[in-house]
Tab-separated table of C-alpha atoms in Angstrom:
chain	number	residue	atom	x	y	z
G	77	MET	CA	-18.579	-11.781	1.041
G	78	GLY	CA	-20.739	-12.737	3.969
G	79	GLN	CA	-19.672	-13.014	7.570
G	80	SER	CA	-19.751	-16.828	7.503
G	81	ALA	CA	-17.398	-16.920	4.513
G	82	GLU	CA	-14.762	-14.639	5.981
G	83	ARG	CA	-11.343	-15.671	7.167
G	84	ALA	CA	-10.901	-15.530	10.932
G	85	VAL	CA	-8.332	-12.911	11.931
G	86	ALA	CA	-8.614	-13.073	15.727
G	87	GLY	CA	-5.095	-13.113	17.148
G	88	LEU	CA	-3.381	-12.531	13.813
G	89	ARG	CA	-0.710	-9.822	13.733
G	90	VAL	CA	-1.698	-7.101	11.245
G	91	VAL	CA	0.663	-4.224	10.419
G	92	ILE	CA	-0.909	-1.210	8.677
G	93	THR	CA	0.838	1.896	7.351
G	94	GLY	CA	-1.058	5.145	6.961
G	95	ALA	CA	-3.576	4.158	9.618
G	96	THR	CA	-3.973	7.489	11.392
G	97	SER	CA	-6.703	8.580	8.976
G	98	GLY	CA	-8.816	7.550	6.014
G	99	ILE	CA	-8.751	4.052	4.557
G	100	GLY	CA	-5.975	2.807	6.821
G	101	ARG	CA	-7.816	3.856	9.965
G	102	ALA	CA	-11.042	2.287	8.679
G	103	MET	CA	-9.226	-0.995	8.029
G	104	ALA	CA	-7.487	-0.880	11.413
G	105	ARG	CA	-10.785	-0.229	13.167
G	106	GLU	CA	-12.544	-3.148	11.494
G	107	LEU	CA	-9.698	-5.619	11.943
G	108	ALA	CA	-9.246	-4.675	15.605
G	109	ARG	CA	-12.990	-5.129	16.113
G	110	ARG	CA	-12.618	-8.655	14.763
G	111	GLY	CA	-9.837	-9.445	17.246
G	112	ALA	CA	-6.721	-8.916	15.123
G	113	ALA	CA	-3.552	-7.760	16.859
G	114	VAL	CA	-3.119	-4.429	15.060
G	115	THR	CA	0.114	-2.471	14.775
G	116	ILE	CA	-0.142	1.038	13.333
G	117	LEU	CA	2.810	2.618	11.556
G	118	ALA	CA	2.572	6.394	11.888
G	119	ARG	CA	4.810	9.402	11.272
G	120	ASP	CA	3.527	11.182	14.369
G	121	ARG	CA	3.514	9.301	17.679
G	122	ASP	CA	0.766	11.393	19.258
G	123	ARG	CA	-1.572	10.825	16.313
G	124	GLY	CA	-0.696	7.145	16.212
G	125	GLU	CA	-1.326	6.688	19.921
G	126	ALA	CA	-4.622	8.585	19.666
G	127	VAL	CA	-5.873	6.336	16.873
G	128	ALA	CA	-4.639	3.188	18.605
G	129	GLY	CA	-6.453	4.228	21.756
G	130	SER	CA	-9.666	4.821	19.825
G	131	LEU	CA	-9.805	1.335	18.313
G	132	THR	CA	-12.366	-0.985	19.838
G	133	THR	CA	-10.954	-4.476	20.220
G	134	ALA	CA	-12.945	-7.690	20.376
G	135	PRO	CA	-14.093	-8.891	23.805
G	136	GLY	CA	-11.775	-11.306	25.551
G	137	ASP	CA	-8.027	-11.522	25.207
G	138	SER	CA	-7.584	-9.312	22.139
G	139	PRO	CA	-4.234	-7.507	22.376
G	140	ALA	CA	-4.184	-3.727	22.578
G	141	PRO	CA	-3.242	-1.979	19.334
G	142	GLU	CA	0.404	-0.961	19.118
G	143	VAL	CA	2.252	1.905	17.399
G	144	VAL	CA	5.575	2.015	15.549
G	145	ILE	CA	6.950	5.285	14.180
G	146	ALA	CA	7.762	5.343	10.478
G	147	ASP	CA	7.962	7.976	7.759
G	148	LEU	CA	7.632	6.071	4.490
G	149	GLY	CA	9.309	8.914	2.599
G	150	ASP	CA	12.506	8.525	4.659
G	151	LEU	CA	14.374	5.261	4.023
G	152	GLY	CA	16.280	5.535	7.302
G	153	SER	CA	12.981	5.780	9.165
G	154	VAL	CA	11.677	2.770	7.235
G	155	ARG	CA	14.718	0.716	8.202
G	156	ARG	CA	14.370	1.654	11.870
G	157	ALA	CA	10.687	0.715	11.834
G	158	ALA	CA	11.415	-2.606	10.135
G	159	ASP	CA	14.103	-3.390	12.725
G	160	GLU	CA	11.627	-2.669	15.522
G	161	LEU	CA	8.928	-4.810	13.934
G	162	ASN	CA	11.344	-7.691	13.353
G	163	GLN	CA	12.445	-7.529	16.983
G	164	ARG	CA	8.900	-7.331	18.366
G	165	TYR	CA	7.239	-10.092	16.353
G	166	GLU	CA	8.182	-13.607	15.355
G	167	ARG	CA	5.466	-13.570	12.691
G	168	ILE	CA	3.438	-10.952	10.837
G	169	ASP	CA	0.287	-12.368	9.271
G	170	VAL	CA	-0.872	-9.335	7.271
G	171	LEU	CA	1.008	-6.276	6.017
G	172	VAL	CA	-1.118	-3.458	4.586
G	173	ASN	CA	0.923	-0.863	2.687
G	174	ASN	CA	-1.585	1.981	2.670
G	175	ALA	CA	0.383	5.161	3.438
G	176	GLY	CA	0.675	7.582	0.540
G	177	ILE	CA	0.689	11.209	-0.520
G	178	ALA	CA	-0.662	13.186	-3.486
G	179	ALA	CA	1.355	16.378	-3.803
G	180	ALA	CA	0.491	19.259	-6.106
G	181	SER	CA	4.116	20.411	-6.252
G	182	SER	CA	7.421	18.597	-6.280
G	183	ALA	CA	9.568	18.019	-3.211
G	184	MET	CA	12.675	16.003	-2.435
G	185	SER	CA	12.844	13.198	0.099
G	186	PRO	CA	15.620	13.052	2.736
G	187	ASP	CA	17.369	10.513	0.490
G	188	GLY	CA	17.261	12.737	-2.606
G	189	PHE	CA	14.305	11.105	-4.382
G	190	ASP	CA	11.047	12.607	-5.559
G	191	LEU	CA	9.047	12.661	-2.316
G	192	MET	CA	5.853	11.282	-3.863
G	193	MET	CA	7.703	8.329	-5.430
G	194	ALA	CA	9.651	7.748	-2.226
G	195	THR	CA	6.544	7.742	-0.021
G	196	ASN	CA	4.223	5.866	-2.343
G	197	HIS	CA	6.635	3.276	-3.721
G	198	LEU	CA	10.235	3.150	-2.517
G	199	GLY	CA	9.372	3.241	1.193
G	200	PRO	CA	6.730	0.479	0.989
G	201	PHE	CA	9.014	-1.537	-1.312
G	202	LEU	CA	11.807	-1.391	1.266
G	203	LEU	CA	9.536	-2.051	4.238
G	204	THR	CA	7.970	-5.100	2.618
G	205	ASN	CA	11.314	-6.626	1.677
G	206	LEU	CA	12.712	-6.072	5.149
G	207	LEU	CA	9.698	-7.829	6.711
G	208	LEU	CA	9.516	-10.815	4.361
G	209	ALA	CA	11.209	-13.128	6.832
G	210	ARG	CA	8.369	-12.451	9.281
G	211	LEU	CA	5.695	-12.738	6.566
G	212	GLY	CA	6.763	-16.180	5.448
G	213	GLY	CA	4.444	-19.116	5.855
G	214	SER	CA	1.000	-20.286	4.928
G	215	GLY	CA	-1.754	-17.718	4.906
G	216	ALA	CA	0.302	-14.516	5.232
G	217	ARG	CA	-1.032	-11.704	3.040
G	218	ILE	CA	0.435	-8.451	1.740
G	219	VAL	CA	-2.110	-5.837	0.629
G	220	ASN	CA	-1.019	-2.688	-1.228
G	221	THR	CA	-3.252	0.340	-1.778
G	222	ALA	CA	-2.904	1.328	-5.443
G	223	SER	CA	-5.179	3.355	-7.732
G	224	GLU	CA	-6.882	3.334	-11.116
G	225	ALA	CA	-4.657	6.351	-11.756
G	226	HIS	CA	-1.923	3.828	-12.570
G	227	ARG	CA	-3.436	3.621	-16.067
G	228	TYR	CA	-1.959	7.062	-16.762
G	229	GLY	CA	1.535	6.328	-15.474
G	230	GLY	CA	2.965	5.592	-18.921
G	231	ARG	CA	6.132	3.502	-19.062
G	232	PRO	CA	8.804	5.254	-16.992
G	233	GLU	CA	12.427	4.430	-17.751
G	234	PRO	CA	13.832	2.431	-14.826
G	235	ASP	CA	16.952	4.628	-14.812
G	236	THR	CA	14.856	7.721	-14.029
G	237	LEU	CA	12.804	6.095	-11.266
G	238	GLY	CA	12.699	8.344	-8.221
G	239	ALA	CA	14.624	11.201	-9.833
G	240	PRO	CA	13.327	14.527	-8.460
G	241	ALA	CA	12.068	17.047	-11.007
G	242	PRO	CA	9.847	20.136	-10.820
G	243	TYR	CA	6.251	19.687	-11.926
G	244	GLY	CA	3.094	21.750	-12.174
G	245	LEU	CA	-0.428	20.381	-11.885
G	246	VAL	CA	-0.256	18.226	-15.013
G	247	GLY	CA	3.166	16.974	-13.999
G	248	ALA	CA	1.870	16.223	-10.515
G	249	GLN	CA	-0.921	14.095	-11.968
G	250	ARG	CA	1.614	12.126	-13.973
G	251	ALA	CA	3.966	11.763	-11.017
G	252	TYR	CA	1.136	10.457	-8.838
G	253	ALA	CA	0.029	8.072	-11.594
G	254	ARG	CA	3.607	6.778	-11.973
G	255	SER	CA	3.865	6.129	-8.241
G	256	LYS	CA	0.592	4.187	-8.323
G	257	LEU	CA	1.784	2.255	-11.373
G	258	MET	CA	4.819	1.244	-9.333
G	259	ASN	CA	2.474	-0.173	-6.663
G	260	VAL	CA	0.840	-2.378	-9.285
G	261	LEU	CA	4.107	-3.517	-10.893
G	262	PHE	CA	5.693	-4.161	-7.489
G	263	THR	CA	2.713	-6.297	-6.503
G	264	ALA	CA	2.861	-8.334	-9.704
G	265	GLU	CA	6.579	-9.060	-9.381
G	266	LEU	CA	6.278	-9.715	-5.642
G	267	GLY	CA	3.504	-12.212	-6.339
G	268	ARG	CA	5.829	-14.115	-8.670
G	269	ARG	CA	8.697	-14.079	-6.198
G	270	LEU	CA	6.441	-15.349	-3.407
G	271	ALA	CA	5.072	-18.249	-5.456
G	272	GLY	CA	5.173	-21.461	-3.442
G	273	THR	CA	5.860	-19.748	-0.109
G	274	GLY	CA	2.249	-19.581	1.113
G	275	THR	CA	2.419	-15.772	1.284
G	276	THR	CA	0.382	-13.758	-1.221
G	277	ALA	CA	0.493	-10.144	-2.392
G	278	ASN	CA	-2.329	-8.198	-4.045
G	279	CYS	CA	-3.218	-4.543	-4.548
G	280	PHE	CA	-6.431	-2.587	-4.942
G	281	CYS	CA	-7.968	0.719	-5.945
G	282	PRO	CA	-10.321	2.073	-3.266
G	283	GLY	CA	-11.942	4.634	-5.589
G	284	LEU	CA	-11.830	8.365	-4.903
G	285	VAL	CA	-12.113	8.575	-1.128
G	286	ALA	CA	-12.620	11.583	1.140
G	287	THR	CA	-9.375	11.320	3.112
G	288	GLY	CA	-6.592	13.534	4.382
G	289	LEU	CA	-4.636	12.711	1.232
G	290	ALA	CA	-7.399	14.199	-0.885
G	291	ARG	CA	-7.555	17.317	1.268
G	292	GLU	CA	-3.806	17.852	0.936
G	293	ALA	CA	-4.082	18.087	-2.857
G	294	ALA	CA	-7.752	18.576	-3.662
G	295	THR	CA	-7.218	19.846	-7.187
G	296	LEU	CA	-4.903	16.996	-8.067
G	297	GLN	CA	-7.277	14.433	-6.617
G	298	ARG	CA	-10.252	15.826	-8.506
G	299	ALA	CA	-8.307	15.556	-11.720
G	300	ILE	CA	-7.233	12.002	-10.978
G	301	GLY	CA	-10.774	11.097	-9.955
G	302	ALA	CA	-12.084	12.338	-13.287
G	303	LEU	CA	-9.461	10.359	-15.172
G	304	ALA	CA	-10.306	7.253	-13.193
G	305	ARG	CA	-14.020	7.635	-14.058
G	306	THR	CA	-14.997	7.713	-10.392
G	307	PRO	CA	-18.448	9.345	-10.244
G	308	VAL	CA	-18.708	9.906	-6.497
G	309	VAL	CA	-16.475	10.529	-3.527
G	310	ARG	CA	-16.586	7.614	-1.105
G	311	THR	CA	-16.254	7.474	2.638
G	312	PRO	CA	-13.099	5.873	4.050
G	313	GLU	CA	-15.232	2.929	5.185
G	314	GLN	CA	-16.453	2.377	1.638
G	315	GLY	CA	-12.948	2.744	0.269
G	316	ALA	CA	-11.644	0.185	2.765
G	317	ARG	CA	-14.035	-2.571	1.674
G	318	MET	CA	-11.857	-3.976	-1.094
G	319	GLY	CA	-8.773	-3.832	1.102
G	320	LEU	CA	-10.626	-5.741	3.810
G	321	ARG	CA	-11.719	-8.287	1.253
G	322	LEU	CA	-8.081	-8.896	0.296
G	323	VAL	CA	-7.369	-9.578	3.967
G	324	LEU	CA	-10.490	-11.561	4.821
G	325	ASP	CA	-11.767	-13.462	1.783
G	326	PRO	CA	-10.818	-17.175	1.978
G	327	GLU	CA	-11.523	-17.527	-1.738
G	328	LEU	CA	-8.370	-15.463	-2.324
G	329	ASP	CA	-6.110	-18.059	-0.713
G	330	GLY	CA	-3.385	-18.621	-3.275
G	331	VAL	CA	-4.402	-15.630	-5.412
G	332	SER	CA	-1.368	-13.375	-5.769
G	333	GLY	CA	0.104	-10.576	-7.850
G	334	GLN	CA	-3.292	-9.202	-8.861
G	335	PHE	CA	-4.917	-5.769	-9.032
G	336	PHE	CA	-8.489	-5.406	-7.729
G	337	THR	CA	-10.569	-2.306	-8.386
G	338	SER	CA	-13.407	-0.623	-6.532
G	339	THR	CA	-13.903	1.977	-9.267
G	340	PRO	CA	-17.232	1.586	-11.099
G	341	GLY	CA	-16.731	0.698	-14.741
G	342	ALA	CA	-12.962	0.345	-14.489
G	343	GLY	CA	-13.147	-3.439	-14.514
G	344	ARG	CA	-14.341	-3.243	-18.119
G	345	LEU	CA	-11.241	-1.314	-19.192
G	346	PRO	CA	-8.298	-3.245	-20.657
G	347	ALA	CA	-5.247	-3.701	-18.464
G	348	VAL	CA	-2.322	-1.411	-19.188
G	349	SER	CA	0.460	-3.217	-21.047
G	350	THR	CA	2.948	-2.867	-18.189
G	351	ARG	CA	0.707	-5.059	-16.024
G	352	THR	CA	1.389	-8.001	-18.341
G	353	ASP	CA	5.063	-7.242	-19.053
G	354	ALA	CA	6.991	-9.468	-16.673
G	355	ALA	CA	10.384	-8.338	-17.968
G	356	TYR	CA	9.554	-4.682	-17.306
G	357	GLN	CA	8.206	-5.507	-13.856
G	358	ARG	CA	11.479	-7.247	-13.074
G	359	GLN	CA	13.460	-4.220	-14.309
G	360	ILE	CA	11.437	-1.922	-12.039
G	361	TRP	CA	12.026	-4.268	-9.106
G	362	GLU	CA	15.771	-4.387	-9.726
G	363	ARG	CA	16.028	-0.607	-10.063
G	364	SER	CA	13.929	-0.085	-6.926
G	365	ALA	CA	16.153	-2.499	-5.028
G	366	GLU	CA	19.244	-0.611	-6.206
G	367	LEU	CA	17.800	2.726	-5.077
G	368	VAL	CA	16.900	1.519	-1.572
G	369	GLY	CA	20.105	-0.481	-1.097
G	370	LEU	CA	18.788	-4.032	-1.386
G	371	PRO	CA	20.101	-6.905	-3.539
G	372	ALA	CA	18.033	-7.267	-6.711
């Protein structure tokens, strides 16, 4: 995708979760450089403000990056952040759901869910739905960071979605894979529900990237990287390339509900059956909506 073929983002409002490090920060940096009006969602205000202050904006009238506090693992925090975003902006042009965790041991979220599922799926699911009124209209894009690890997520029963349970290393791998599978299924169902609105939703695997998430659970990430057939660890800038393409590529106008991979060789692997099972995707959506307190 060459510079001349890229979609202009100058002045567009871009909201990015998980932008204080890694892939999210790399995407925020590049989009701010191109003149986008970037809003960072961060758990820690000091870290968010530091990253926002470090972003180089395009010359001219580019707006300064802004910060909204949000902990994606806490549904109350997600609702407060969504309220603030809805009050600040009449329109959001791009939402990047990038925040996520990979935990080597189980923990419970403030709402009583498995913390990894809450942070990686339920929080972004709620945030996206609460912002849809601002994302409506031609050209708006939703980009979700998923993973090739979704191939190992199995077929979780909707009734058990989010239920906390103890797990060791193998269980942690499966829990992470299930949360990434939810990203893919959420994107597919969201793409169907957005059909005809002008707003699109897609997700991507950045490959195994050297980020804070990987440092938090290095053993788990190495195992997932091996499963995903990722031969090398990438820089955050390399990992961000596919996400930026989903924001910038004009050839993706109208493309929605799809999974894009950056993992070498993975594109030759068959899709998991849940990615083509619309009824199951709908069941996951309805259960997720029930858990976060939204109408199905």
